[in-house]
Amino acid sequence: MTLLLTAEQAGIAEAASLLRAGRLVAFGTETVYGLGADATNARAVAAIFAAKGRPRFNPLICHFASAEAAFRHVVATPEAHRLAATFWPGPLSLVLRRRTDSPIDFLVGAGLDSLAVRVPAHAAARALLAACGVPVAAPSANRSGAVSPTTAAHVLADLDGGIDAVLDSGPCDVGLESTVLDLTGEPTLLRLGGVSAEALEAVIGKLVRARAAEPKGALRSPGQLASHYAPSLPLRLNATTAGPDEALLAFGPAPPEAGATWNLSEHGDLTEAASRLFAGLRILDDAGRRLGLTRIAAMPVPHEGLGDAINDRLTRAAAPRR
Ligand code: TXA
Ligand code: MG
């Protein structure tokens, strides 16, 4: 049984004590729901990989209540300090060299000598991190490869019975995962997300953009896997109409007719579209299968600002499955 906790004082205290006891607790952040465990507890971290069916080579992000707490575990470069001052708390994860004296379990970094750290902006998440007092490793709280959850109900749809509790703090504001930036060498964008590349470049200058396609051999960040964040129905990109067997993921005013439609944003607003993307993929997936539809057709979304991250997730959702 998975306990459903509300994000008030008592629920947050209970979630914090479960985390300290080595249990798995999903919690809302401004990006997506995370599946949290005490990052210093090897058995708890291993349980995250088991609950998600996540491959052990895919490292986890560590969450902290403050930049000061995060930088106790990694070697913060001058860029890291500048970015933290500008974007934390917020949807940015920084990959930095791990400090040799950090008690964070090596499984969190999947054996790499780096760690991804982040300070979320969401009030309930910050209260939880402050109350539990340990670094919290948390991947998105979905089955590995599936669409990330943006409500407590999405978490339960994937993981009910397999985790100890969900702290329900309502729907996530941003709705896309954090941007992942590697600062262990030349600053390299590993995953587009809630902070745009342009916003990062305004603070630290030109970034290297890691190749989006799946590299052969060494995988720099498994968020780069070509097929990821995928609903169970196949997805067709750049649709201008929907066929009789297709559900429609629309964008903008007056979309074409379809058997089932979810509009990311009638007004063409990219922030609204990001916050509605993952819920829409889940809803069209369920409705489409109920109605006997065989595919989701996705209308084009502009390649600017958050639109880059939305297009990144849509491309991965449409990639051939493995
Ligand atoms: O918004 C988010 O980042 C959410 C919330 C819960 O914080 N978390 C999340 O975690 O999306 P996850 O595990 O689904 O994605 C983490 C990404 C993966 O692509 C992983 O490969 C990459 O970060 N990552 C983590 N540690 C890394 C490291 N040491 N080096 C390179 N990439 C790393
Ligand atoms: Mg994920």
Coordinates of C-alpha atoms and ligand atoms in Angstrom, one line a residue:
M1 CA 0.0 0.0 0.0
T2 CA 1.2 3.5 -0.9
L3 CA 0.3 6.1 1.6
L4 CA -1.1 9.4 0.2
L5 CA 0.1 12.4 2.3
T6 CA -1.1 16.0 1.9
A7 CA 1.5 18.7 1.7
E8 CA 0.7 20.3 5.0
Q9 CA 2.8 20.3 8.1
A10 CA 1.9 16.8 9.4
G11 CA 2.1 15.3 5.9
I12 CA 5.5 16.8 5.3
A13 CA 6.8 15.7 8.7
E14 CA 5.6 12.2 8.0
A15 CA 7.2 12.2 4.6
A16 CA 10.5 13.4 6.1
S17 CA 10.5 10.7 8.8
L18 CA 9.8 8.0 6.2
L19 CA 12.8 9.3 4.1
R20 CA 15.1 9.3 7.1
A21 CA 14.0 5.7 7.8
G22 CA 15.2 4.6 4.3
R23 CA 11.7 4.5 2.7
L24 CA 10.7 5.7 -0.8
V25 CA 8.6 8.8 -0.9
A26 CA 7.4 10.5 -4.1
F27 CA 7.0 14.3 -3.8
G28 CA 6.0 17.2 -6.1
T29 CA 8.6 19.7 -7.3
E30 CA 8.1 22.7 -9.7
T31 CA 9.2 20.4 -12.6
V32 CA 7.8 16.9 -12.2
Y33 CA 7.2 14.5 -9.2
G34 CA 10.3 12.9 -8.0
L35 CA 10.8 9.5 -6.3
G36 CA 12.9 10.3 -3.3
A37 CA 15.2 8.3 -1.0
D38 CA 18.0 9.2 1.4
A39 CA 21.0 9.5 -0.9
T40 CA 23.4 8.3 1.8
N41 CA 21.5 5.1 2.3
A42 CA 22.7 2.4 -0.2
R43 CA 19.6 0.2 0.3
A44 CA 17.2 3.0 -0.1
V45 CA 18.9 4.2 -3.3
A46 CA 18.9 0.6 -4.7
A47 CA 15.2 0.5 -4.0
I48 CA 14.6 3.5 -6.3
F49 CA 16.2 1.7 -9.2
A50 CA 14.1 -1.4 -8.4
A51 CA 10.8 0.4 -8.1
K52 CA 11.2 2.3 -11.4
G53 CA 12.8 -0.6 -13.3
R54 CA 15.6 1.8 -14.0
P55 CA 18.9 0.6 -15.4
R56 CA 21.7 1.0 -12.9
F57 CA 23.9 2.9 -15.4
N58 CA 21.5 5.9 -15.2
P59 CA 22.6 8.2 -12.4
L60 CA 20.2 10.1 -10.1
I61 CA 19.9 13.9 -9.3
C62 CA 20.4 14.8 -5.6
H63 CA 18.1 17.4 -4.1
F64 CA 18.9 19.9 -1.4
A65 CA 17.2 22.7 0.5
S66 CA 20.0 25.2 -0.3
A67 CA 23.0 25.8 -2.6
E68 CA 25.2 25.7 0.5
A69 CA 24.0 22.2 1.4
A70 CA 24.4 21.0 -2.2
F71 CA 28.0 22.4 -2.5
R72 CA 29.1 20.4 0.5
H73 CA 29.0 17.3 -1.7
V74 CA 30.5 18.6 -5.0
V75 CA 33.4 20.8 -6.1
A76 CA 31.6 24.0 -7.1
T77 CA 33.2 25.9 -10.0
P78 CA 32.9 29.7 -10.4
E79 CA 30.2 29.0 -13.1
A80 CA 28.3 26.8 -10.6
H81 CA 28.3 29.7 -8.1
R82 CA 27.0 32.1 -10.7
L83 CA 24.3 29.8 -12.0
A84 CA 23.2 28.9 -8.5
A85 CA 22.9 32.5 -7.6
T86 CA 20.7 33.2 -10.7
F87 CA 18.6 30.0 -11.1
W88 CA 18.4 28.3 -7.6
P89 CA 16.0 27.5 -6.3
G90 CA 14.7 26.4 -9.7
P91 CA 14.6 23.9 -12.5
L92 CA 18.4 23.6 -13.2
S93 CA 20.6 20.5 -12.3
L94 CA 24.3 21.0 -12.2
V95 CA 26.7 18.0 -12.8
L96 CA 29.9 18.6 -10.8
R97 CA 32.8 16.6 -9.5
R98 CA 31.8 14.8 -6.4
R99 CA 33.8 15.6 -3.2
T100 CA 35.8 12.6 -1.9
D101 CA 34.4 13.2 1.6
S102 CA 30.7 13.1 0.5
P103 CA 28.6 10.4 2.2
I104 CA 26.3 10.1 -0.8
D105 CA 26.2 6.5 -1.9
F106 CA 28.1 5.8 -5.2
L107 CA 25.0 4.1 -6.7
V108 CA 23.4 7.6 -6.9
G109 CA 26.1 8.7 -9.4
A110 CA 26.0 5.2 -11.1
G111 CA 29.7 4.9 -10.3
L112 CA 30.7 8.2 -12.1
D113 CA 33.0 10.6 -10.2
S114 CA 30.4 13.3 -10.7
L115 CA 27.0 14.1 -9.1
A116 CA 24.0 16.0 -10.4
V117 CA 22.7 18.5 -7.8
R118 CA 19.6 20.7 -7.7
V119 CA 17.7 23.0 -5.3
P120 CA 14.0 22.8 -6.3
A121 CA 11.8 25.9 -6.0
H122 CA 8.6 24.3 -4.9
A123 CA 7.6 25.2 -1.4
A124 CA 6.5 21.8 -0.2
A125 CA 9.6 20.2 -1.7
R126 CA 11.8 22.7 0.1
A127 CA 10.0 22.2 3.3
L128 CA 10.5 18.4 2.9
L129 CA 14.2 18.7 2.1
A130 CA 14.7 21.0 5.1
A131 CA 12.8 18.7 7.4
C132 CA 14.5 15.5 6.5
G133 CA 18.0 17.0 6.7
V134 CA 19.6 14.4 4.3
P135 CA 20.4 14.7 0.6
V136 CA 17.5 13.3 -1.3
A137 CA 18.2 11.3 -4.5
A138 CA 15.1 11.6 -6.8
P139 CA 14.5 10.6 -10.4
S140 CA 11.2 11.4 -11.9
A141 CA 8.5 9.2 -10.2
N142 CA 7.5 7.1 -13.3
R143 CA 8.3 3.7 -14.6
S144 CA 11.6 3.9 -16.5
G145 CA 11.2 5.2 -20.0
A146 CA 7.6 6.3 -19.5
V147 CA 6.2 9.8 -19.4
S148 CA 7.1 11.8 -16.2
P149 CA 4.4 12.5 -13.7
T150 CA 3.0 16.0 -13.0
T151 CA 0.3 15.0 -10.5
A152 CA 0.1 12.6 -7.5
A153 CA -2.4 10.5 -9.5
H154 CA 0.2 10.0 -12.3
V155 CA 2.6 8.7 -9.7
L156 CA 0.1 6.2 -8.4
A157 CA -0.9 5.1 -11.9
D158 CA 2.7 4.0 -12.4
L159 CA 4.0 3.1 -8.9
D160 CA 1.1 2.4 -6.5
G161 CA 2.0 -0.4 -4.2
G162 CA 5.7 -0.3 -5.1
I163 CA 6.6 2.8 -3.0
D164 CA 5.9 3.8 0.6
A165 CA 4.2 7.2 0.1
V166 CA 3.3 10.1 -2.2
L167 CA 3.3 13.7 -0.9
D168 CA 0.5 15.3 -2.9
S169 CA 1.3 19.0 -3.5
G170 CA -1.0 19.4 -6.5
P171 CA 0.0 19.7 -10.2
C172 CA 3.6 20.8 -11.1
D173 CA 3.9 24.4 -12.4
V174 CA 6.7 23.9 -15.0
G175 CA 5.7 20.4 -16.1
L176 CA 9.1 19.6 -17.7
E177 CA 12.1 18.2 -16.0
S178 CA 15.1 20.4 -15.0
T179 CA 17.7 21.4 -17.5
V180 CA 20.9 19.3 -16.8
L181 CA 24.2 21.1 -17.3
D182 CA 27.5 19.4 -17.0
L183 CA 30.2 21.6 -15.5
T184 CA 32.9 19.0 -15.1
G185 CA 34.6 20.3 -18.3
E186 CA 33.5 22.8 -20.8
P187 CA 29.9 23.7 -19.9
T188 CA 27.8 21.1 -21.7
L189 CA 24.0 21.0 -22.0
L190 CA 23.0 17.3 -21.3
R191 CA 19.2 17.8 -21.2
L192 CA 17.0 20.7 -22.2
G193 CA 14.4 21.5 -19.5
G194 CA 12.8 24.2 -17.4
V195 CA 15.7 26.8 -17.9
S196 CA 16.3 27.6 -21.5
A197 CA 19.8 27.4 -23.1
E198 CA 19.6 31.1 -23.9
A199 CA 19.0 32.0 -20.2
L200 CA 22.1 29.9 -19.2
E201 CA 24.2 31.4 -21.9
A202 CA 23.3 34.9 -20.7
V203 CA 25.0 34.1 -17.4
I204 CA 28.1 31.9 -18.4
G205 CA 28.5 32.4 -22.2
K206 CA 28.4 29.8 -25.0
L207 CA 27.5 26.2 -24.1
V208 CA 28.3 23.0 -25.8
R209 CA 25.1 21.1 -26.7
A210 CA 25.5 17.4 -26.3
R211 CA 24.4 15.5 -29.4
A212 CA 20.7 14.7 -29.0
A213 CA 21.0 11.4 -30.8
E214 CA 21.9 8.3 -28.9
P215 CA 25.7 8.0 -28.9
K216 CA 27.3 4.6 -29.5
G217 CA 29.2 3.3 -26.6
A218 CA 29.6 5.8 -23.7
L219 CA 26.4 7.4 -22.8
R220 CA 27.1 10.8 -21.3
S221 CA 23.6 11.2 -19.7
P222 CA 20.9 8.6 -20.2
G223 CA 18.3 11.5 -20.5
Q224 CA 19.8 11.6 -24.0
L225 CA 18.4 8.1 -24.8
A226 CA 16.6 8.6 -28.2
S227 CA 13.5 6.8 -27.0
H228 CA 12.4 8.1 -23.6
Y229 CA 9.4 9.9 -22.0
A230 CA 7.2 7.7 -24.2
P231 CA 3.4 7.0 -24.1
S232 CA 2.4 3.5 -25.1
L233 CA 0.7 4.7 -28.4
P234 CA 3.2 5.7 -31.2
L235 CA 3.5 9.4 -31.8
R236 CA 3.5 11.3 -35.2
L237 CA 5.2 14.7 -35.3
N238 CA 4.4 17.9 -37.2
A239 CA 0.8 16.9 -37.8
T240 CA -1.5 19.5 -39.5
T241 CA -4.5 17.1 -39.5
A242 CA -5.5 14.0 -37.6
G243 CA -6.4 10.8 -39.3
P244 CA -9.5 8.8 -38.3
D245 CA -7.3 6.5 -36.2
E246 CA -5.4 9.3 -34.5
A247 CA -5.8 11.3 -31.2
L248 CA -4.6 14.9 -31.5
L249 CA -2.0 16.7 -29.4
A250 CA -2.9 20.2 -30.5
F251 CA -1.2 23.6 -30.2
G252 CA -2.8 27.0 -30.9
P253 CA -6.3 28.1 -31.8
A254 CA -8.8 26.2 -34.0
P255 CA -7.0 22.8 -34.3
P256 CA -8.3 20.3 -36.8
E257 CA -11.1 17.8 -35.9
A258 CA -10.0 14.5 -34.2
G259 CA -11.6 11.7 -32.2
A260 CA -9.8 12.9 -29.0
T261 CA -8.0 16.2 -28.6
W262 CA -5.8 17.7 -25.9
N263 CA -4.8 21.3 -26.6
L264 CA -1.4 22.2 -25.1
S265 CA -2.3 25.9 -25.3
E266 CA -5.1 27.5 -27.3
H267 CA -3.3 30.8 -27.0
G268 CA 0.0 29.4 -28.3
D269 CA 1.6 30.0 -24.9
L270 CA 4.8 27.9 -24.4
T271 CA 4.8 28.0 -20.6
E272 CA 1.2 26.8 -20.5
A273 CA 2.1 24.1 -23.2
A274 CA 5.0 22.8 -21.1
S275 CA 2.9 22.5 -18.0
R276 CA 0.2 20.5 -19.9
L277 CA 2.5 18.3 -22.1
F278 CA 2.9 15.2 -19.9
A279 CA -0.6 15.2 -18.6
G280 CA -1.8 15.4 -22.3
L281 CA 0.3 12.5 -23.4
R282 CA -1.1 10.3 -20.6
I283 CA -4.7 11.4 -21.2
L284 CA -4.5 10.9 -25.0
D285 CA -2.8 7.5 -24.5
D286 CA -5.6 6.3 -22.2
A287 CA -8.5 7.9 -24.2
G288 CA -6.9 6.7 -27.5
R289 CA -6.7 3.1 -26.4
R290 CA -10.2 3.2 -25.1
L291 CA -11.5 4.6 -28.4
G292 CA -9.5 2.1 -30.4
L293 CA -7.2 4.8 -31.9
T294 CA -3.8 3.6 -32.8
R295 CA -1.6 6.7 -32.8
I296 CA -1.1 10.2 -31.4
A297 CA -0.6 13.0 -33.9
A298 CA 1.3 16.0 -32.5
M299 CA 1.0 19.5 -34.0
P300 CA 4.2 21.6 -34.4
V301 CA 5.4 23.7 -31.4
P302 CA 7.7 26.7 -32.1
H303 CA 11.4 26.1 -31.5
E304 CA 12.1 28.9 -29.1
G305 CA 12.4 29.3 -25.3
L306 CA 10.6 26.4 -23.5
G307 CA 9.5 25.2 -27.0
D308 CA 13.0 23.7 -27.5
A309 CA 12.5 21.4 -24.4
I310 CA 8.9 20.6 -25.5
N311 CA 10.2 19.6 -28.9
D312 CA 13.0 17.5 -27.3
R313 CA 10.5 15.5 -25.3
L314 CA 8.1 15.1 -28.3
T315 CA 11.0 13.9 -30.5
R316 CA 12.0 11.3 -27.9
A317 CA 8.4 10.2 -27.4
A318 CA 8.2 9.7 -31.2
A319 CA 11.5 7.8 -31.5
P320 CA 11.5 4.1 -32.5
R321 CA 11.1 2.0 -29.3
R322 CA 13.7 -0.4 -28.2
Ligands
TXA1 O1 13.3 18.0 -12.8 C1 14.0 17.0 -12.5 O2 15.2 17.0 -12.8 C2 13.3 15.8 -11.9 C3 12.8 16.2 -10.5 C4 12.3 15.1 -9.7 O3 13.9 16.9 -9.8 N1 14.2 14.7 -11.8 C5 14.5 14.0 -13.0 O4 15.3 12.9 -12.7 O5 14.1 14.3 -14.1 P1 15.6 11.8 -13.8 O6 16.4 10.7 -13.1 O7 14.4 11.4 -14.5 O8 16.6 12.5 -14.8 C6 17.9 12.8 -14.4 C7 18.8 13.1 -15.5 C8 19.1 11.8 -16.3 O9 19.1 12.1 -17.7 C9 20.4 11.4 -15.8 O10 21.1 10.6 -16.8 C10 21.1 12.8 -15.6 O11 20.1 13.6 -15.1 N2 22.2 12.7 -14.6 C11 22.1 12.5 -13.3 N3 23.3 12.4 -12.7 C12 24.2 12.6 -13.7 C13 25.6 12.7 -13.8 N4 26.4 12.5 -12.7 N5 26.2 12.9 -15.0 C14 25.5 13.0 -16.1 N6 24.1 13.0 -16.1 C15 23.5 12.8 -14.9
MG2 MG 13.0 10.6 -15.7

